[in-house]
Coordinates of C-alpha atoms and ligand atoms in Angstrom, one line a residue:
M1 CA 0.1 -0.1 0.2
K2 CA 0.9 3.3 -1.3
F3 CA 0.1 6.6 0.2
N4 CA 0.3 9.6 -1.5
T5 CA -0.9 12.1 0.8
S6 CA 1.1 12.2 5.0
P7 CA -0.4 14.4 7.6
R8 CA 1.2 17.7 7.2
I9 CA 1.5 19.9 10.5
N10 CA 3.4 23.2 10.9
A11 CA 6.7 23.0 13.5
A12 CA 5.7 25.2 16.3
A13 CA 2.6 23.2 16.5
F14 CA 4.0 20.4 16.2
T15 CA 7.0 20.2 19.3
L16 CA 4.0 21.7 21.8
I17 CA 1.2 18.8 21.3
A18 CA 4.8 16.6 21.2
S19 CA 5.5 17.8 24.3
A20 CA 2.0 17.9 25.7
F21 CA 2.1 14.4 24.9
L22 CA 6.0 13.5 26.4
V23 CA 4.5 15.6 29.8
L24 CA 1.0 13.7 30.0
V25 CA 1.4 10.3 28.7
Y26 CA 5.0 9.2 29.6
N27 CA 4.6 10.4 33.2
T28 CA 1.5 9.1 35.2
T29 CA 3.6 7.9 38.2
F30 CA 5.0 11.6 38.9
W31 CA 1.7 13.6 38.8
R32 CA 0.0 11.1 41.3
T33 CA 2.8 12.3 43.4
F34 CA 3.2 15.4 42.9
I35 CA -0.7 15.6 43.4
D36 CA -0.4 13.9 46.5
A37 CA 2.3 16.4 47.3
T38 CA 0.7 19.9 47.3
G39 CA -2.9 18.4 48.2
Q40 CA -5.2 16.7 47.0
L41 CA -7.5 16.6 43.7
S42 CA -10.0 19.8 44.1
L43 CA -11.0 22.9 42.8
A44 CA -8.9 24.9 44.5
H45 CA -5.3 23.0 43.3
L46 CA -6.6 23.5 40.4
P47 CA -4.8 26.0 39.8
L48 CA -1.9 24.8 40.9
H49 CA -1.7 21.4 38.7
V50 CA -3.1 23.3 35.7
G51 CA -0.1 26.0 36.5
S52 CA 2.7 23.5 36.6
F53 CA 1.7 21.0 33.6
I54 CA 1.7 24.6 31.6
L55 CA 5.1 25.5 32.7
I56 CA 6.4 21.8 32.2
V57 CA 5.4 21.7 29.7
L58 CA 6.2 25.4 28.2
L59 CA 9.7 24.2 29.0
F60 CA 9.4 21.3 28.2
N61 CA 8.2 22.9 25.0
G62 CA 11.4 25.3 24.6
F63 CA 14.1 22.8 24.1
L64 CA 12.5 21.1 22.0
T65 CA 12.1 24.5 19.5
L66 CA 15.7 24.9 20.0
I67 CA 16.4 22.0 17.9
N68 CA 13.7 22.0 15.6
F69 CA 14.9 21.7 12.5
R70 CA 14.9 20.0 10.0
Y71 CA 16.3 16.4 9.9
V72 CA 17.0 17.3 13.7
L73 CA 13.5 16.7 14.9
K74 CA 12.7 13.9 14.0
P75 CA 15.2 11.8 14.8
V76 CA 15.9 12.6 18.6
L77 CA 11.7 12.7 19.1
I78 CA 11.6 9.4 18.1
V79 CA 14.4 8.9 20.8
L80 CA 13.0 10.3 23.2
F81 CA 9.5 8.4 23.3
M82 CA 11.5 5.0 23.1
A83 CA 13.9 5.2 25.7
T84 CA 10.5 7.7 27.5
A85 CA 8.4 5.0 26.8
A86 CA 10.0 1.9 28.2
T87 CA 11.0 4.5 31.2
S88 CA 7.9 5.1 32.6
Y89 CA 7.4 1.2 32.1
F90 CA 9.8 0.5 34.9
M91 CA 8.3 3.9 37.2
N92 CA 5.7 2.0 37.6
Q93 CA 6.1 -1.0 37.4
Y94 CA 8.6 -1.0 40.2
G95 CA 8.0 2.2 41.7
T96 CA 11.5 3.5 41.0
Q97 CA 12.7 6.6 40.7
I98 CA 15.6 7.3 38.2
D99 CA 18.9 9.1 39.3
R100 CA 22.5 8.5 38.9
A101 CA 23.0 5.6 40.8
M102 CA 20.0 3.2 38.5
I103 CA 21.9 4.5 35.2
Q104 CA 25.1 3.1 36.9
N105 CA 22.3 -0.5 38.0
L106 CA 21.3 -0.3 34.2
V107 CA 24.8 0.4 32.8
E108 CA 26.4 -2.6 35.3
T109 CA 23.9 -5.0 34.6
D110 CA 24.8 -7.5 32.5
V111 CA 23.1 -9.6 29.6
R112 CA 21.7 -12.1 32.0
E113 CA 20.1 -9.6 34.5
A114 CA 19.3 -7.4 31.8
R115 CA 16.7 -10.6 30.3
E116 CA 15.2 -11.1 33.3
L117 CA 14.2 -7.2 33.6
L118 CA 11.8 -8.3 29.7
N119 CA 8.9 -9.3 29.6
L120 CA 5.7 -9.4 28.0
K121 CA 4.0 -5.7 29.9
L122 CA 7.6 -4.0 28.9
I123 CA 7.8 -4.9 25.1
L124 CA 4.3 -3.8 25.0
T125 CA 5.0 -0.9 26.5
V126 CA 7.4 0.0 24.4
G127 CA 5.1 -0.6 21.1
L128 CA 1.7 0.9 22.7
L129 CA 4.1 3.9 24.2
G130 CA 7.3 3.6 22.0
V131 CA 7.0 2.1 18.6
L132 CA 3.3 4.1 17.8
P133 CA 4.1 7.9 18.5
S134 CA 7.1 7.0 16.6
L135 CA 6.4 6.5 14.2
A136 CA 3.4 8.9 13.6
V137 CA 6.5 11.1 13.9
W138 CA 8.4 9.3 11.1
R139 CA 5.1 9.8 9.3
V140 CA 4.3 13.6 10.1
K141 CA 5.4 15.9 7.5
I142 CA 6.6 19.0 9.5
T143 CA 6.5 22.3 7.4
Y144 CA 9.0 24.8 8.2
P145 CA 8.8 28.8 7.5
A146 CA 11.6 30.6 5.3
W147 CA 14.7 30.6 7.6
R148 CA 14.5 34.3 9.4
R149 CA 10.9 33.8 9.7
D150 CA 12.0 30.2 11.2
L151 CA 14.1 32.5 13.9
G152 CA 11.8 34.5 14.7
I153 CA 9.6 32.3 15.7
K154 CA 11.8 29.9 17.5
F155 CA 12.2 33.5 19.3
G156 CA 8.8 34.2 19.5
I157 CA 8.4 31.4 21.7
I158 CA 10.8 31.4 23.9
A159 CA 10.4 35.1 25.5
V160 CA 7.4 34.1 25.5
S161 CA 7.5 30.7 28.0
A162 CA 9.9 32.2 30.1
L163 CA 7.4 35.3 30.4
V164 CA 5.0 33.1 31.0
I165 CA 6.8 30.5 33.1
A166 CA 8.7 33.1 35.4
A167 CA 4.7 34.6 35.7
L168 CA 3.5 31.0 37.1
L169 CA 6.6 30.8 39.3
F170 CA 5.5 34.1 40.7
A171 CA 2.7 33.2 41.5
F172 CA 3.4 29.2 42.2
F173 CA 6.1 30.1 44.3
K174 CA 5.1 29.6 47.8
T175 CA 3.9 26.1 47.8
L176 CA 6.4 24.5 44.8
A177 CA 9.4 25.8 46.3
P178 CA 9.1 24.4 49.5
T179 CA 6.9 21.2 48.2
L180 CA 10.2 20.2 44.9
R181 CA 13.0 21.1 48.6
E182 CA 10.3 17.9 50.7
H183 CA 9.7 16.5 48.1
R184 CA 13.3 15.7 46.1
E185 CA 11.6 12.5 45.1
L186 CA 9.3 15.0 42.1
R187 CA 13.0 15.6 40.4
F188 CA 13.8 11.9 40.1
L189 CA 9.7 11.4 39.0
L190 CA 9.4 13.6 36.1
T191 CA 10.5 12.0 32.8
P192 CA 12.3 12.4 29.9
T193 CA 14.5 14.7 32.1
N194 CA 15.2 12.4 35.1
Y195 CA 17.3 9.9 32.9
I196 CA 18.8 12.7 30.9
Q197 CA 19.6 13.6 34.3
A198 CA 21.1 11.0 35.6
V199 CA 22.6 9.4 32.4
H200 CA 24.4 12.6 32.2
S201 CA 25.3 13.1 36.7
Y202 CA 26.9 9.0 35.3
V203 CA 29.2 10.8 33.3
R204 CA 30.6 13.6 34.9
Q205 CA 30.6 11.0 38.0
K206 CA 32.8 8.8 35.5
E207 CA 34.6 11.7 34.7
S208 CA 35.2 13.0 38.3
E209 CA 36.4 9.8 39.6
A210 CA 39.5 9.6 36.4
V211 CA 40.7 13.5 37.9
V212 CA 44.0 14.4 39.7
V213 CA 43.6 16.8 42.4
A214 CA 45.7 18.8 41.4
P215 CA 48.5 19.5 44.3
L216 CA 47.9 23.4 46.2
G217 CA 49.7 26.2 48.8
T218 CA 52.9 22.6 49.0
D219 CA 55.1 26.5 49.4
A220 CA 52.9 27.0 52.6
V221 CA 54.7 28.0 55.9
R222 CA 53.4 29.5 58.7
S223 CA 56.0 32.3 60.0
L224 CA 55.2 33.8 63.4
A225 CA 55.0 29.8 64.2
K226 CA 58.9 30.1 63.7
A227 CA 59.8 33.0 65.3
G228 CA 60.4 30.7 68.4
N229 CA 56.2 31.8 69.9
R230 CA 55.6 29.1 72.3
H231 CA 51.9 28.9 72.7
R232 CA 49.2 27.1 70.7
S233 CA 47.1 28.6 68.2
V234 CA 43.4 27.7 67.8
T235 CA 40.9 29.0 65.2
V236 CA 37.9 28.1 65.1
I237 CA 36.2 27.7 61.5
V238 CA 32.1 28.3 61.9
V239 CA 30.3 27.7 58.7
G240 CA 26.9 29.2 58.7
E241 CA 23.9 27.6 56.9
T242 CA 21.1 30.0 55.3
A243 CA 21.7 32.5 57.5
R244 CA 21.3 36.3 55.9
A245 CA 23.0 39.2 56.8
M246 CA 19.7 41.6 56.7
N247 CA 18.2 38.7 60.4
F248 CA 21.1 40.4 62.4
S249 CA 20.5 43.1 65.2
L250 CA 24.1 43.4 64.4
N251 CA 23.8 44.4 60.9
G252 CA 20.6 47.2 61.8
Y253 CA 17.5 44.3 62.0
A254 CA 14.7 45.6 64.3
R255 CA 14.0 42.3 66.5
A256 CA 16.6 42.0 68.7
T257 CA 18.7 38.4 66.6
N258 CA 22.0 38.9 68.5
P259 CA 21.3 39.6 72.8
E260 CA 24.3 37.7 72.9
L261 CA 26.5 38.9 70.9
A262 CA 25.6 41.9 70.6
R263 CA 27.6 42.2 74.6
Q264 CA 29.9 40.2 73.8
P265 CA 33.2 42.8 73.3
G266 CA 35.7 42.7 70.8
L267 CA 34.1 41.3 68.2
I268 CA 34.3 42.2 65.0
N269 CA 30.8 42.3 63.1
F270 CA 30.8 42.4 58.4
S271 CA 27.7 44.2 57.6
N272 CA 28.5 44.0 53.7
V273 CA 29.4 40.3 52.5
Q274 CA 28.1 38.5 49.2
S275 CA 28.2 34.9 49.2
C276 CA 29.9 32.7 46.3
G277 CA 26.8 30.9 45.5
T278 CA 23.0 31.1 47.0
A279 CA 23.2 27.4 47.1
T280 CA 25.7 25.0 49.7
A281 CA 27.2 23.2 46.8
V282 CA 28.4 26.0 45.1
S283 CA 29.8 28.3 48.1
L284 CA 31.1 26.1 49.9
P285 CA 33.5 24.6 47.5
C286 CA 34.1 27.9 46.6
V287 CA 34.7 29.3 49.8
F288 CA 37.7 27.1 50.5
S289 CA 38.8 27.7 46.9
A290 CA 41.7 29.8 45.5
L291 CA 39.2 30.4 42.7
G292 CA 37.3 33.6 43.4
R293 CA 33.6 33.7 42.3
E294 CA 34.3 34.9 39.1
N295 CA 36.4 31.9 37.8
Y296 CA 34.8 29.0 40.3
T297 CA 33.3 26.3 38.8
D298 CA 32.5 23.1 39.8
N299 CA 34.7 21.0 38.5
K300 CA 37.7 23.4 39.2
A301 CA 37.2 22.8 42.7
R302 CA 36.9 19.6 42.6
A303 CA 40.7 19.4 40.2
Q304 CA 42.3 21.2 43.3
Q305 CA 42.9 21.6 46.6
G306 CA 42.0 23.9 48.5
L307 CA 42.1 26.0 52.5
L308 CA 42.2 23.2 54.7
D309 CA 44.7 21.0 52.4
V310 CA 47.0 24.7 52.4
L311 CA 46.4 24.9 55.9
A312 CA 47.9 21.0 56.7
H313 CA 51.1 21.9 54.5
A314 CA 51.9 24.8 56.7
G315 CA 51.1 22.0 59.3
F316 CA 48.1 22.8 60.7
D317 CA 46.0 19.8 62.7
V318 CA 43.0 20.3 60.7
L319 CA 39.1 19.0 62.0
W320 CA 36.1 19.1 60.6
R321 CA 33.4 18.9 63.1
D322 CA 30.4 18.3 60.6
N323 CA 26.4 19.0 61.6
N324 CA 24.7 20.1 57.9
S325 CA 24.9 17.4 54.9
G326 CA 29.2 17.2 54.3
C327 CA 31.9 18.7 54.2
K328 CA 31.2 19.1 49.4
G329 CA 35.0 17.7 49.0
T330 CA 36.5 20.6 50.6
C331 CA 38.0 18.4 53.9
D332 CA 38.9 16.1 51.8
R333 CA 41.7 15.6 53.6
V334 CA 41.6 16.5 56.6
R335 CA 39.5 14.6 59.8
Y336 CA 36.3 14.5 59.3
E337 CA 32.9 13.9 62.0
D338 CA 30.5 14.1 61.1
M339 CA 27.9 14.9 64.5
S340 CA 24.8 15.1 62.9
Q341 CA 23.5 11.3 63.8
P342 CA 21.2 11.3 66.6
V343 CA 22.9 9.4 69.4
A344 CA 20.7 8.1 72.2
G345 CA 21.3 10.3 75.1
D346 CA 23.2 13.1 73.4
R347 CA 20.6 16.2 74.6
F348 CA 21.5 18.0 72.3
C349 CA 19.3 15.7 69.7
V350 CA 16.2 15.9 69.7
G351 CA 14.2 13.4 67.0
D352 CA 15.5 12.8 64.1
E353 CA 18.7 16.0 63.8
C354 CA 20.7 17.1 67.2
Y355 CA 20.6 20.9 67.5
D356 CA 24.1 23.1 66.5
E357 CA 25.7 22.2 69.8
R358 CA 26.7 19.4 69.2
L359 CA 29.4 20.4 67.5
L360 CA 31.2 22.3 70.7
E361 CA 30.7 19.0 72.9
R362 CA 34.2 17.4 73.5
L363 CA 36.1 20.3 71.9
P364 CA 37.8 21.3 75.2
E365 CA 39.6 18.1 74.9
I366 CA 40.2 18.0 71.2
I367 CA 41.7 21.4 72.2
H368 CA 43.8 20.4 75.4
N369 CA 45.2 17.1 73.7
A370 CA 45.7 18.6 70.5
P371 CA 50.1 18.4 69.6
G372 CA 50.0 22.0 67.6
D373 CA 48.7 24.6 66.3
L374 CA 44.7 24.3 64.9
V375 CA 42.2 24.7 63.1
V376 CA 37.8 23.2 63.8
V377 CA 35.4 23.6 60.9
L378 CA 32.9 23.8 62.6
H379 CA 29.5 23.8 59.9
Q380 CA 26.2 24.5 61.0
K381 CA 22.5 23.4 60.6
G382 CA 21.8 26.9 61.4
S383 CA 18.7 28.4 59.9
H384 CA 18.8 25.9 56.3
G385 CA 14.9 25.7 55.4
P386 CA 11.7 25.1 55.1
A387 CA 11.6 23.8 58.1
Y388 CA 12.9 26.8 60.1
W389 CA 10.9 25.4 63.1
K390 CA 12.9 22.3 64.1
R391 CA 16.4 24.4 64.1
Y392 CA 15.9 25.4 67.4
P393 CA 15.7 23.8 71.2
A394 CA 12.2 25.2 72.9
A395 CA 14.2 27.6 75.0
F396 CA 14.9 30.1 71.6
K397 CA 11.3 30.4 70.8
R398 CA 12.1 33.8 71.4
F399 CA 9.3 35.4 68.3
G400 CA 5.8 34.0 67.1
P401 CA 3.6 32.3 66.7
V402 CA 5.8 30.1 64.0
C403 CA 5.5 28.0 61.2
E404 CA 5.3 24.4 62.2
T405 CA 5.0 23.0 58.7
N406 CA 7.1 23.0 55.3
E407 CA 3.9 23.8 53.7
L408 CA 4.2 27.5 53.8
E409 CA 1.7 28.5 51.3
K410 CA -0.1 27.3 55.1
C411 CA 2.1 29.7 57.1
S412 CA 1.7 33.9 57.5
R413 CA 5.0 35.4 55.9
E414 CA 5.2 36.9 59.5
A415 CA 4.7 32.9 60.7
I416 CA 7.8 32.1 58.8
V417 CA 9.9 35.2 59.4
A418 CA 9.5 34.1 63.2
A419 CA 10.6 31.0 62.9
Y420 CA 13.6 32.1 60.7
D421 CA 14.3 34.4 62.7
N422 CA 14.9 32.5 66.4
T423 CA 17.0 30.0 64.5
I424 CA 19.4 33.5 64.4
V425 CA 18.8 34.0 68.7
Y426 CA 20.3 30.1 68.1
T427 CA 22.9 30.5 65.7
D428 CA 23.7 34.1 68.1
H429 CA 23.8 31.7 71.4
F430 CA 26.0 29.0 69.6
L431 CA 28.1 31.6 68.3
N432 CA 28.9 33.0 71.2
Q433 CA 28.8 29.4 73.1
T434 CA 32.1 28.8 70.5
I435 CA 34.4 32.5 71.8
E436 CA 33.4 31.4 75.6
L437 CA 34.6 28.1 75.1
L438 CA 37.1 29.8 73.4
K439 CA 37.5 32.1 75.8
K440 CA 38.5 29.1 78.6
S441 CA 40.5 27.7 76.6
A442 CA 42.9 30.3 76.5
A443 CA 42.8 31.1 79.8
S444 CA 43.5 27.1 81.1
D445 CA 45.7 25.3 78.5
D446 CA 47.3 29.4 77.7
I447 CA 46.7 29.8 74.3
N448 CA 45.6 32.1 71.1
T449 CA 42.3 32.0 70.1
A450 CA 40.1 33.2 66.8
M451 CA 36.9 32.2 65.9
L452 CA 35.9 33.4 62.1
Y453 CA 32.6 33.1 61.5
F454 CA 30.5 33.8 58.2
S455 CA 27.4 32.3 56.8
D456 CA 27.0 29.9 53.5
H457 CA 24.1 32.5 51.4
G458 CA 20.7 33.7 52.3
E459 CA 17.6 33.1 52.5
S460 CA 14.9 35.0 50.3
L461 CA 11.5 35.0 53.5
G462 CA 9.3 36.3 51.4
E463 CA 10.4 38.9 49.0
N464 CA 8.2 39.2 45.2
N465 CA 6.9 36.1 47.0
M466 CA 10.0 34.0 46.8
Y467 CA 11.1 31.6 49.3
L468 CA 13.9 30.1 50.6
H469 CA 17.8 30.0 48.7
G470 CA 18.3 28.3 45.1
A471 CA 17.7 30.9 42.3
P472 CA 20.1 31.3 39.2
Y473 CA 24.0 34.5 41.2
I474 CA 23.3 36.7 38.4
I475 CA 19.2 36.6 39.1
S476 CA 19.3 36.2 42.4
P477 CA 17.5 38.6 45.0
V478 CA 20.0 40.6 47.4
E479 CA 18.9 38.0 50.4
Q480 CA 20.4 35.0 48.7
R481 CA 23.3 36.4 48.8
S482 CA 24.1 38.6 51.7
V483 CA 25.2 37.0 54.5
P484 CA 26.5 37.7 58.0
M485 CA 30.5 37.7 58.9
M486 CA 32.1 37.6 61.8
L487 CA 35.5 37.5 63.2
W488 CA 36.4 37.4 67.3
L489 CA 39.8 37.0 67.9
S490 CA 41.7 36.6 72.4
D491 CA 43.8 38.8 73.0
G492 CA 47.0 36.7 72.8
F493 CA 45.9 35.9 69.3
A494 CA 45.7 39.7 68.4
S495 CA 49.0 40.1 70.4
R496 CA 51.2 37.0 68.9
F497 CA 50.0 37.5 64.9
H498 CA 50.6 42.2 65.7
I499 CA 46.2 41.7 64.4
D500 CA 44.7 45.8 64.9
R501 CA 41.4 45.0 66.1
R502 CA 40.5 49.0 66.0
C503 CA 42.4 49.8 62.6
L504 CA 39.6 46.2 60.7
A505 CA 36.8 47.1 63.1
A506 CA 36.5 50.7 61.4
R507 CA 37.4 47.9 58.0
A508 CA 34.1 46.2 59.0
G509 CA 31.4 48.4 57.1
Q510 CA 33.6 47.9 53.3
A511 CA 32.6 45.6 51.0
F512 CA 33.7 41.7 50.9
S513 CA 33.0 38.6 49.9
H514 CA 33.4 35.2 50.3
D515 CA 36.6 35.6 48.0
N516 CA 38.4 36.9 50.8
V517 CA 37.9 34.3 53.2
F518 CA 40.6 31.8 51.9
H519 CA 43.3 34.9 52.2
S520 CA 42.2 35.9 55.6
V521 CA 42.5 32.6 56.8
L522 CA 46.2 32.7 55.0
G523 CA 46.8 36.0 56.5
M524 CA 45.1 36.2 59.6
L525 CA 47.2 32.3 60.4
S526 CA 50.6 34.4 59.3
V527 CA 50.9 31.5 56.5
S528 CA 53.3 32.5 54.2
T529 CA 52.4 30.6 50.1
A530 CA 53.1 32.2 47.1
V531 CA 49.3 31.6 46.1
Y532 CA 48.7 33.9 49.5
N533 CA 46.8 37.5 47.9
P534 CA 47.7 40.1 50.1
R535 CA 45.0 42.3 48.8
L536 CA 42.4 40.2 49.3
D537 CA 43.3 40.0 52.4
I538 CA 41.0 41.7 54.7
L539 CA 43.0 41.6 57.9
S540 CA 46.4 42.3 55.9
P541 CA 46.3 46.9 56.4
C542 CA 46.1 45.7 59.7
T543 CA 48.9 43.7 60.6
K544 CA 51.6 45.1 61.2
D545 CA 55.2 43.3 60.0
E546 CA 58.0 42.6 62.0
Ligands
ZN1 ZN1 23.2 26.2 52.8

């Protein structure tokens, strides 16, 4: 039989239909989970569900529009339909999420195991949802306008889609942001993006396993230590979590969120500090690297040693204590203590998490027993959201009423901010406890102590209807980028390293960023190495050379 006429359709309409088809037909598991996560199917939730559907269709359509060219679109769609059909079968049949580990299983499975997975139902699914749509794609005749007009149309589609997506995000952000954060599985259920992302992540992992970490600052030495100082130094670096500068009363916030630190004499508060990223996974590797924000990439940071390595080269004993989700590669070659897993009977642990004060447990003994100069990094859980109310003990519930659900849309903005402010009050207490502990150690062990604190990134708390963090840096709101930073030096530390604290206090209002941390830590500890840049060292103008 011979077909004389194939069905004809114009290119733009075709990708839109294909996108809607992908979002509807292969994503039953995703939609079931999404609807459960956002509340039941009801008239009240209809705008959210329809809005999310349109948002994802436009997103998919945007990508398909970019590759919507003759001889390109059809093969890509056929591969997508076949692979997505198989993926949706596995998700429906086994309830599996498609992530990197899943792809690893698949790649590393032998033929015998693979054959066991083949069955009639899979063949039927792929036939019905893969082969049939592919045949339709193959048969259809797509009409493209002249190239100039075609590019104009494509540009128009992408621009309008971006606007509609932005509007939908704005309208539903308060629900979508915490839902996606609390239900991370959604990301692994939406297909075809799940397996595309998983394959990409698997390939990257294979590549990074092959990366050789280049040494950094192997020439580092402690210059003043050489001059025969008999006191040991102990420096605590506190890495905060999701603390934003503007909610610290030390930075002028109207609520008294820093009752303890405000009374801490000699504390230097840097009031104008920008973070390197808007998420832990960017800020943390960046701030401990020598790269700086402009030069930072994930790959570069992984391929090069960082601040903690340079300190180790200089002879410091380095320890990382974590109450968060790990150090993101920054502490790979130093001692690491995971303190985030609750231990029965620990007074700082409640339910499945522990308050930050746990990071100070046994610290006096560690300081006392350290053989030489010591640097301890304390990685807080801090103000991690959306469950702010879980981050502090009851005694720190200073403001209220507080939002006590992850579903932010059920809370007023005031209740969300109140819970967040309580996390800052607790961080205030935690930092003050750290300083008091260092004061005691300085006195009892006759050592020189210092504390540097900075947060990894900020947080949106309803400004322009945005919540949480992780916005792309160039368009990120200032709330997500402005972080607190503080420095406390014991008298012994300041005199040993010739640091003029009054001079520093006078500089505390200047604009600084995470880029300054690497060089300031080396500077304050008088580490000389070729990788140290005095221009980025905040303390440099206030340190007297001998
Ligand atoms: Zn973070």
